[in-house]
Amino acid sequence: MGSPSRKVVRVAVVHNTDYEEASPDGDPGYAARADVQFVARIVADQLADARHESHLVAVDGDLVTLRERLRQIEPDCVFNLCESLAGDARLESAVPLLVETLGIPCTGSPPEALSRALYKDRVKESLQRAGVPTPPGRVLKRADEPCDLPFPAIVKPVHEDGSVGITQRSVVREETELRATVKETLARHRQPVLVEQYIAGRELNVAMLGFPAARVLPLCEIDFSALPEGAARIVSYDAKWKTDSPEDRGTQPVHNPELPAGIAARVRRVAVDAFRALGLRDYGRVDIRLAPSGVPYVVDVNPNCDLSPNAGMARAAAAVGIDYPALLKLVVRYAVRRRSATKAAPLSVSRKG
């Protein structure tokens, strides 16, 4: 007598479409937003197999229509790739919040973690309360507000991710340059800015995967050696989204970088503490600047980080034998695992890399 057939898992792959009403010239985050549809199609294709049934669901901001669409599909889980609504990244948490009210498990971090992560000042406050090293910063709403940080400093829009608003001009070395960059960033992005002490040193990405226990994947370093002479050693918007630009070519990922064992362990520990402090779940990435003193400073925490096939999360998973289709199916499995639970299991994180 044969074994009973396994249930097909029905997955709704949800993504935003707000970039369709914008343009590369008018929207400073256009490339990052437009990339979501490309990733969503790949995810849906990879999940269309004998054990999964995938449905691609575009979200244009009408949550009533989304709710009805999900009720029609009756998914076992929602694969959440929605990163903004109406061009506003601060609304990223609206979709998983709706999905939660429908009783459907959603992949990735919960709404409160997504909401907190889109306010860089709140991230910094959470890290500081948890004792996680992070550079000192100040939020400015006007270009003439006092700022007592030492130079060099870096200027970032406070509500964006994906390096939106980060350019070579973001790193400032004196007062006049600071004021000009703050004024320019305020005008272009129409939101406050975070001015943060710039940490000179190596940049490391720490990817984590798993639920209820998240595993630290192999470390990755950004190699800045091919950047043009005099360029700031940062991962700018052009480095992430302008393929074959000088900044793209000059910021190459290197897996398993050479680090003293004690420093590598400290980097992992700090990343784990940041992951826990922000309440991340399933998968995420912590970006760290390693100062010459050996102190790892957390400069960004990325819940629901980029899941495209060539992104850092997929590369880190591949380094431990998890290929791209398997990675996506693991993320689905974590969400489906929560369906039968009356409430989410306590978060725990493994420091083993």
XYZ file of C-alpha atoms in Angstrom:
353
model
C 0.000 0.000 0.000
C 1.520 3.319 -1.051
C 2.092 6.212 1.312
C -0.514 9.026 1.253
C 0.263 11.857 -1.150
C 1.632 15.053 0.364
C -0.608 18.107 0.451
C 0.151 20.754 -2.173
C 1.059 24.046 -0.481
C -0.778 26.988 -2.030
C 1.338 30.155 -1.963
C 0.269 33.706 -2.835
C 3.361 35.661 -3.949
C 2.462 39.280 -3.157
C 4.416 42.246 -4.542
C 3.974 46.019 -4.933
C 3.440 47.769 -8.274
C 3.754 51.422 -7.214
C 6.773 51.909 -9.501
C 4.442 51.652 -12.530
C 3.109 55.152 -11.863
C 6.574 56.637 -11.348
C 9.594 57.183 -13.561
C 13.360 56.726 -13.118
C 13.763 60.518 -13.156
C 10.928 61.363 -10.772
C 11.349 58.597 -8.198
C 14.780 58.382 -6.512
C 14.035 54.772 -5.498
C 12.558 53.654 -8.816
C 15.085 50.910 -9.625
C 14.729 49.324 -6.195
C 10.926 49.332 -6.432
C 10.826 48.066 -10.020
C 13.122 45.155 -9.143
C 10.434 43.683 -6.880
C 8.240 42.566 -9.787
C 11.211 40.790 -11.393
C 11.952 38.925 -8.145
C 8.266 38.096 -7.574
C 7.970 36.422 -10.973
C 11.075 34.342 -10.333
C 9.811 33.313 -6.894
C 6.416 32.323 -8.305
C 8.072 30.310 -11.079
C 10.379 28.512 -8.644
C 7.456 27.629 -6.372
C 5.363 26.140 -9.199
C 6.217 22.469 -8.732
C 4.632 19.192 -7.639
C 4.494 20.255 -3.996
C 3.640 23.951 -4.383
C 0.972 25.937 -6.212
C 1.941 29.586 -6.677
C -0.250 32.607 -7.428
C 1.288 35.961 -8.353
C -0.645 38.801 -6.698
C 0.143 42.429 -7.540
C -0.728 45.109 -4.961
C -1.488 48.611 -6.187
C -2.448 50.039 -2.808
C -6.072 48.823 -2.769
C -6.059 46.592 0.306
C -9.756 45.774 -0.008
C -9.122 44.210 -3.411
C -6.091 42.384 -2.012
C -8.180 40.948 0.802
C -10.783 39.646 -1.628
C -8.099 38.175 -3.899
C -6.555 36.299 -0.979
C -9.937 34.985 0.069
C -10.430 33.643 -3.452
C -7.026 31.935 -3.522
C -7.229 30.607 0.070
C -3.436 30.329 0.327
C -1.614 28.279 2.926
C 0.794 31.205 3.192
C 1.605 34.564 1.665
C 5.118 35.050 0.300
C 5.527 38.718 1.124
C 7.584 40.739 -1.376
C 5.691 43.997 -0.865
C 8.219 46.717 -0.004
C 6.130 49.880 -0.313
C 2.693 51.224 -1.179
C 2.020 54.405 -3.168
C 5.777 54.931 -3.365
C 6.089 55.146 0.421
C 8.353 52.548 2.063
C 6.828 53.396 5.458
C 3.683 51.503 4.367
C 5.634 48.257 3.908
C 4.028 46.714 6.997
C 0.435 47.254 5.776
C 0.286 44.063 3.699
C 1.584 41.621 6.334
C -0.672 43.327 8.888
C -3.699 42.673 6.672
C -2.556 39.104 6.037
C -2.254 38.512 9.782
C -5.836 39.710 10.351
C -6.982 37.118 7.793
C -5.234 34.384 9.759
C -2.821 33.557 6.950
C 0.853 33.011 7.823
C 3.183 35.419 6.062
C 6.825 34.888 5.169
C 9.512 37.045 6.675
C 9.504 39.425 9.600
C 6.298 40.473 11.381
C 4.684 43.880 10.731
C 6.111 45.538 13.829
C 9.671 44.596 12.867
C 9.169 45.849 9.299
C 7.693 49.101 10.557
C 10.507 49.695 13.042
C 13.204 48.930 10.470
C 11.929 51.689 8.163
C 12.739 54.336 10.781
C 16.519 54.410 11.013
C 16.384 56.434 14.221
C 14.157 53.805 15.880
C 16.502 51.053 14.707
C 19.395 52.890 16.301
C 17.468 53.363 19.553
C 16.582 49.641 19.675
C 20.198 48.658 19.060
C 21.473 51.035 21.728
C 18.961 49.717 24.296
C 20.157 46.180 23.528
C 23.802 47.182 23.945
C 24.611 46.570 20.261
C 27.463 48.785 18.949
C 26.128 51.271 16.385
C 27.550 54.631 15.284
C 26.139 57.703 17.032
C 23.602 59.587 14.935
C 21.317 62.619 14.845
C 18.020 63.125 13.007
C 17.737 66.498 11.242
C 14.552 67.986 9.824
C 16.230 71.203 8.655
C 19.635 71.857 7.157
C 20.469 74.421 9.851
C 19.737 72.238 12.888
C 22.651 71.637 15.289
C 24.710 68.476 14.738
C 27.531 67.727 17.164
C 28.917 64.588 15.490
C 32.590 64.363 14.534
C 33.611 64.240 10.876
C 33.561 62.348 8.617
C 29.819 61.648 8.754
C 27.275 60.056 6.419
C 23.832 61.469 5.540
C 20.906 59.100 4.875
C 17.147 59.560 4.350
C 15.604 58.284 7.567
C 12.736 56.240 6.019
C 14.364 54.469 3.055
C 16.129 51.155 2.502
C 18.003 49.511 -0.377
C 20.574 52.357 -0.262
C 17.951 54.772 -1.611
C 19.324 58.300 -1.160
C 22.921 57.168 -0.573
C 25.418 58.625 -3.039
C 29.091 59.505 -3.027
C 28.033 62.949 -1.771
C 26.481 61.320 1.315
C 29.862 61.058 3.052
C 30.759 64.535 4.310
C 34.021 65.757 5.807
C 33.326 69.296 6.981
C 30.495 71.604 8.043
C 29.730 73.304 4.712
C 29.598 69.957 2.938
C 27.319 68.561 5.667
C 24.826 71.412 5.368
C 24.704 71.249 1.567
C 24.163 67.471 1.542
C 21.491 67.612 4.249
C 19.638 70.344 2.336
C 19.849 68.388 -0.929
C 18.694 65.110 0.676
C 15.786 66.776 2.493
C 14.565 68.350 -0.748
C 14.950 65.227 -2.890
C 13.432 62.688 -0.500
C 10.973 64.867 1.434
C 11.700 63.293 4.806
C 14.107 63.855 7.706
C 17.678 62.657 7.412
C 19.873 60.631 9.726
C 23.389 62.003 10.085
C 25.615 59.252 11.397
C 29.283 59.080 12.297
C 31.085 57.446 9.373
C 33.033 54.349 10.421
C 36.131 53.858 8.307
C 36.961 50.190 7.912
C 35.753 46.953 6.364
C 32.078 46.375 5.486
C 30.598 42.973 6.327
C 27.180 41.495 5.564
C 25.783 38.851 7.901
C 22.841 36.851 6.510
C 20.621 34.751 8.776
C 18.067 32.095 7.913
C 15.634 29.969 9.899
C 12.601 29.769 12.167
C 12.184 29.487 15.087
C 16.007 29.373 15.328
C 17.858 31.488 12.759
C 21.240 30.207 11.584
C 24.095 32.600 10.867
C 25.257 31.984 7.296
C 28.854 32.498 6.113
C 30.093 36.083 6.355
C 30.497 38.245 3.282
C 32.726 41.303 2.826
C 32.346 44.123 0.322
C 35.634 44.601 -1.535
C 36.057 48.330 -2.252
C 39.495 48.057 -3.863
C 38.242 48.671 -7.421
C 36.381 51.899 -6.607
C 37.690 55.013 -8.381
C 40.451 56.815 -6.533
C 39.069 59.133 -3.890
C 35.599 57.529 -3.869
C 33.936 56.934 -0.509
C 34.064 53.269 0.486
C 30.309 52.759 0.756
C 27.587 50.731 -0.958
C 25.657 53.521 -2.657
C 22.381 53.374 -4.580
C 24.316 53.226 -7.858
C 26.429 50.376 -6.489
C 23.278 48.359 -5.794
C 21.070 49.278 -8.723
C 23.175 50.651 -11.631
C 24.615 47.534 -13.241
C 28.166 47.940 -14.556
C 28.512 51.453 -13.149
C 31.919 52.326 -11.619
C 30.371 51.957 -8.166
C 28.825 48.585 -9.048
C 32.163 47.298 -10.362
C 33.957 48.722 -7.348
C 31.839 46.978 -4.681
C 32.307 43.242 -5.144
C 31.145 40.672 -2.552
C 33.737 38.269 -1.149
C 32.505 35.263 0.826
C 34.325 33.887 3.849
C 36.688 36.868 4.186
C 39.899 36.418 6.134
C 39.274 37.539 9.697
C 40.875 36.586 13.016
C 38.697 33.940 14.672
C 37.923 36.167 17.642
C 36.866 39.090 15.427
C 34.690 36.832 13.244
C 32.969 35.462 16.350
C 32.371 38.992 17.620
C 30.866 40.038 14.281
C 28.474 37.072 14.363
C 27.511 37.762 17.970
C 26.763 41.427 17.273
C 24.686 40.492 14.195
C 22.696 37.963 16.224
C 22.025 40.542 18.917
C 20.851 43.041 16.276
C 18.583 40.439 14.631
C 17.020 39.711 18.016
C 16.768 43.365 19.091
C 14.731 44.254 15.989
C 12.526 41.129 16.203
C 13.444 39.737 12.787
C 12.112 36.371 11.648
C 12.780 33.759 8.918
C 15.541 35.591 7.076
C 17.392 38.898 7.139
C 20.739 40.613 6.832
C 22.766 42.771 9.192
C 25.316 45.206 7.722
C 28.374 45.913 9.826
C 31.325 48.293 9.574
C 34.377 46.783 11.234
C 36.455 49.621 12.689
C 40.276 49.362 12.716
C 39.954 48.937 16.501
C 38.126 45.646 15.911
C 34.728 46.924 17.067
C 31.883 45.792 14.747
C 29.338 48.619 14.377
C 25.864 47.775 13.046
C 24.957 50.318 10.357
C 21.818 48.661 8.961
C 19.391 45.843 9.764
C 17.447 44.429 6.818
C 14.351 42.323 7.472
C 12.959 40.704 4.311
C 16.189 41.480 2.471
C 16.577 41.070 -1.307
C 15.699 37.514 -2.389
C 16.738 37.769 -6.035
C 18.874 34.856 -7.289
C 22.107 36.882 -7.353
C 21.616 38.801 -4.113
C 23.629 38.321 -0.952
C 21.022 36.169 0.804
C 20.945 33.613 -2.011
C 24.747 33.599 -2.267
C 25.164 33.074 1.471
C 22.661 30.191 1.442
C 24.424 28.615 -1.543
C 27.677 28.702 0.409
C 26.182 26.122 2.823
C 24.612 23.986 0.091
C 21.145 25.571 -0.048
C 20.394 26.333 -3.696
C 17.960 29.052 -4.748
C 14.791 26.903 -5.120
C 15.524 25.247 -1.779
C 15.974 28.649 -0.124
C 12.545 29.827 -1.266
C 10.892 26.590 -0.193
C 12.499 26.840 3.235
C 11.068 30.335 3.648
C 7.618 28.989 2.730
C 8.058 26.106 5.168
C 8.844 28.491 8.023
C 5.607 30.400 7.392
C 3.438 27.293 6.982
C 4.912 25.956 10.233
C 3.315 28.936 12.009
C -0.183 28.162 10.680
C -0.885 25.470 13.246
C 0.562 27.475 16.141
C -1.803 29.530 18.235
C 0.881 32.172 18.422
C 4.419 32.590 17.085
C 7.104 30.542 18.771
C 9.656 32.521 20.822
C 12.470 33.880 18.690
C 15.847 32.225 19.152
C 18.986 32.646 17.127
C 21.977 30.377 16.718
C 25.424 31.957 16.606
C 26.953 29.057 14.736
C 28.179 30.141 11.283
